[in-house]
Every structure is written in C-alpha cells, then in structure tokens.
Short mmCIF file of C-alpha atoms in Angstrom, two decimals:
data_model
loop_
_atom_site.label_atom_id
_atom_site.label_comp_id
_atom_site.label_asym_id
_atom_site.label_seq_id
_atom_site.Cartn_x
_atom_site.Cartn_y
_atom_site.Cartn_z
CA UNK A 1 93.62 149.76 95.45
CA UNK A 2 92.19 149.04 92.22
CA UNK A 3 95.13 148.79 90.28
CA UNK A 4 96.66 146.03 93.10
CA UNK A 5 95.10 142.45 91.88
CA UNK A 6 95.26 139.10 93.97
CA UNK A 7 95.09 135.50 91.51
CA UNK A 8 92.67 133.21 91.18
CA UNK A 9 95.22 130.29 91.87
CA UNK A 10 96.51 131.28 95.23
CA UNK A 11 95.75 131.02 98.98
CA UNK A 12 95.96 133.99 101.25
CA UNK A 13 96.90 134.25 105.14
CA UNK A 14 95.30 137.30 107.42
CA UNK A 15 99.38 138.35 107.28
CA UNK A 16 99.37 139.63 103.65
CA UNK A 17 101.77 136.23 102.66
CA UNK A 18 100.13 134.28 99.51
CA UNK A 19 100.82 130.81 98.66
CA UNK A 20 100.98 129.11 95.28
CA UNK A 21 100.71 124.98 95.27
CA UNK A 22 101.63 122.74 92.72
CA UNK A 23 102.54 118.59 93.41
CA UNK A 24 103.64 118.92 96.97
CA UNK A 25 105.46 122.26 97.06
CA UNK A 26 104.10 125.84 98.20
CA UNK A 27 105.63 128.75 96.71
CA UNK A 28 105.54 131.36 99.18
CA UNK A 29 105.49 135.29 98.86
CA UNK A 30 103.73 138.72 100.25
CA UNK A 31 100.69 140.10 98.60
CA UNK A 32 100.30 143.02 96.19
CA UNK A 33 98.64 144.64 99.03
CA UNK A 34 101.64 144.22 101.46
CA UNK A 35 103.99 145.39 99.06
CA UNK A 36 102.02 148.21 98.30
CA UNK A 37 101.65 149.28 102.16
CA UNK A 38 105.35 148.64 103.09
CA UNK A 39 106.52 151.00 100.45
CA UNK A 40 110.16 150.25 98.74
CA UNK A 41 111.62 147.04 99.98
CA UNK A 42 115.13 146.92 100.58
CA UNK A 43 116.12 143.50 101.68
CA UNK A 44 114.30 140.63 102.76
CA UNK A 45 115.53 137.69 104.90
CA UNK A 46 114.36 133.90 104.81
CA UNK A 47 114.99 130.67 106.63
CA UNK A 48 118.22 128.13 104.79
CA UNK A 49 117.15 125.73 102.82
CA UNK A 50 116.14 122.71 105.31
CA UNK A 51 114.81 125.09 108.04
CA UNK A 52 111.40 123.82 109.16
CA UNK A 53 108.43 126.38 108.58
CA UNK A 54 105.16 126.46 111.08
CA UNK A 55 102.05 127.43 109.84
CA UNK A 56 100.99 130.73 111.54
CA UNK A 57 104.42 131.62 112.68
CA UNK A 58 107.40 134.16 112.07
CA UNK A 59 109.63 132.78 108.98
CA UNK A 60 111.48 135.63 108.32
CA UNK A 61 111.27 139.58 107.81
CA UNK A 62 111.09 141.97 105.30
CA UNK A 63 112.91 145.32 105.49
CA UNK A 64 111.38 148.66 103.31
CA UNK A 65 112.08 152.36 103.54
CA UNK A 66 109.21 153.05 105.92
CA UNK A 67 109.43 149.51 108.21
CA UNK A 68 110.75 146.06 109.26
CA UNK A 69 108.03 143.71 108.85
CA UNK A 70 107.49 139.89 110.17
CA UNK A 71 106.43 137.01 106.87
CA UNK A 72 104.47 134.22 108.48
CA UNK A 73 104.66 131.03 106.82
CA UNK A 74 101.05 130.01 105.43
CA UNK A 75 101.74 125.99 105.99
CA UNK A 76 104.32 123.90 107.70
CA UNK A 77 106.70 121.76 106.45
CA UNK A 78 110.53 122.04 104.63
CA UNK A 79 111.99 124.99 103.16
CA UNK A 80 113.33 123.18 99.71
CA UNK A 81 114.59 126.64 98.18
CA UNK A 82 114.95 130.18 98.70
CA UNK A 83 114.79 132.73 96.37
CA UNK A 84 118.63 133.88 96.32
CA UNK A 85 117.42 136.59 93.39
CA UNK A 86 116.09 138.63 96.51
CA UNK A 87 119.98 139.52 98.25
CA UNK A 88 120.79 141.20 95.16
CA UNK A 89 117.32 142.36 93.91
CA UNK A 90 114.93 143.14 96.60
CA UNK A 91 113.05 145.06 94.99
CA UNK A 92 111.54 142.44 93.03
CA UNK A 93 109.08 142.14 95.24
CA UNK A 94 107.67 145.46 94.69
CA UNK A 95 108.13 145.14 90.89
CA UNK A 96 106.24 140.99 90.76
CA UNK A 97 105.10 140.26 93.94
CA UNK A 98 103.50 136.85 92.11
CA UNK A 99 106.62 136.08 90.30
CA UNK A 100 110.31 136.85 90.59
CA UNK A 101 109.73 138.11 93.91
CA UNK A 102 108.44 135.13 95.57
CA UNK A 103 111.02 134.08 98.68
CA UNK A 104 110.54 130.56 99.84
CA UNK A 105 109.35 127.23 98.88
CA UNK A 106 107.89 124.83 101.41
CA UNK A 107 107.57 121.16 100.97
CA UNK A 108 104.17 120.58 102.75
CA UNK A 109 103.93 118.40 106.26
CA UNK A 110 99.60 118.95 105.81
CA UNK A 111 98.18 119.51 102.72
CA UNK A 112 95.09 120.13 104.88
CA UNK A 113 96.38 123.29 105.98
CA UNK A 114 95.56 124.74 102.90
CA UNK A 115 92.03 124.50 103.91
CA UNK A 116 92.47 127.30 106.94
CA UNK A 117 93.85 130.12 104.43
CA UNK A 118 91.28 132.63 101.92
CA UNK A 119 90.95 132.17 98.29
CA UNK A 120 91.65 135.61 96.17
CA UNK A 121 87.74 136.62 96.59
CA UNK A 122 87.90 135.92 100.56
CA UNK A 123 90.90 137.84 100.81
CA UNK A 124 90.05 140.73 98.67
CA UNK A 125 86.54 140.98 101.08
CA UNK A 126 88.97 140.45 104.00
CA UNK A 127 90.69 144.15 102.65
CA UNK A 128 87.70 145.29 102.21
CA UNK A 129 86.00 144.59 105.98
CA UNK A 130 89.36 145.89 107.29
CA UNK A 131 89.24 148.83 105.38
CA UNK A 132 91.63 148.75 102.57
#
C-alpha cells in the first residue's frame, strides 16, 4: 500500500472515485487504491456527454479481470466530456489513475458539495480505519 499515493489537490468519496476541481469543472476518476484492488481493468463505461450526474449515485461501471464494479459520481451537475481515450485504452486507468485515466468531467450544480467528500489525509486514514 505504500507504493499507492493519493494528491494533495483532490477530494475523495467513501467509493474509491477522486475528484479534481478547477473554475467550475470536476474531473472525475477512481483512486490508486481502487485500481489497485480491482486488478486489470478492461473497459469502463460512462454517462454521454449532457447526462446529468447525482452526487452519491451510480454513474457508470468499471469492468476488470476479477469484477464489475459501480463509479459513483462525487458531485452533481453536467457531464461536459468523457474520456473517449478509455474505449480503446482501458487500461489507463491502471497505468495513471490521476491522469490519462480519468473518465468524466462534471460541470458543478453545488460547489458546496465539495465540502461532504475527504481530503488525501482523510482518505488515506479512511484506508487505514477500514483496514487497507
């Protein structure tokens, strides 16, 4: 677990799903942690561009070797763009779970939402308390 690192600049959700701001857009992925656990990911589906996101709920799934998991969206709003790179390239996500393989981004309805998820210290003592 050492080697698995969470940045300073993003918010966490209870789900493993990370969330980077900047102006009024999230940029929305799964944490180095949840890549780790679902082993190698092998295709990864995501709302259209224009589907409506709620915080806390399903937004799409993520398909590895070992499972099928659900991605829960960590705010609500508009998804503005999708990262197409994923149909072709899946494993991205294993390879830069922070970069090339983020999935959606989410023009924000509340801001204040942001308030609700775990900075990287919170989320690494969330692993922690849950035993990871």
């Amino acid at each position: 677990m050492a080697d698995l690192h969470y940045p300073a600049d993003l918010r966490y959700t209870k789900e493993h799903e990370w969330i980077r701001v900047e102006g009024n857009v999230g940029t929305v992925g799964i944490t180095a942690f949840a890549q780790d656990q679902l082993g190698d990911v092998v295709f990864v589906e995501v709302p259209a561009v224009g589907a409506e996101v709620v915080q806390g709920k399903q937004f799409g799934t993520v398909e590895s070797v070992k499972t099928v998991s659900d991605l829960f969206s960590p705010v609500s709003g508009k998804v503005v763009e999708v990262n197409k790179a994923l149909e072709d390239h899946p494993e991205l996500v294993n390879q830069d779970p922070y970069g090339q393989g983020w999935m959606i981004k989410v023009e924000l309805k509340d801001p204040a939402e942001l308030d609700a998820l775990m900075d990287s210290a919170a989320y690494q003592a969330f692993l922690k308390e849950a035993g990871h």
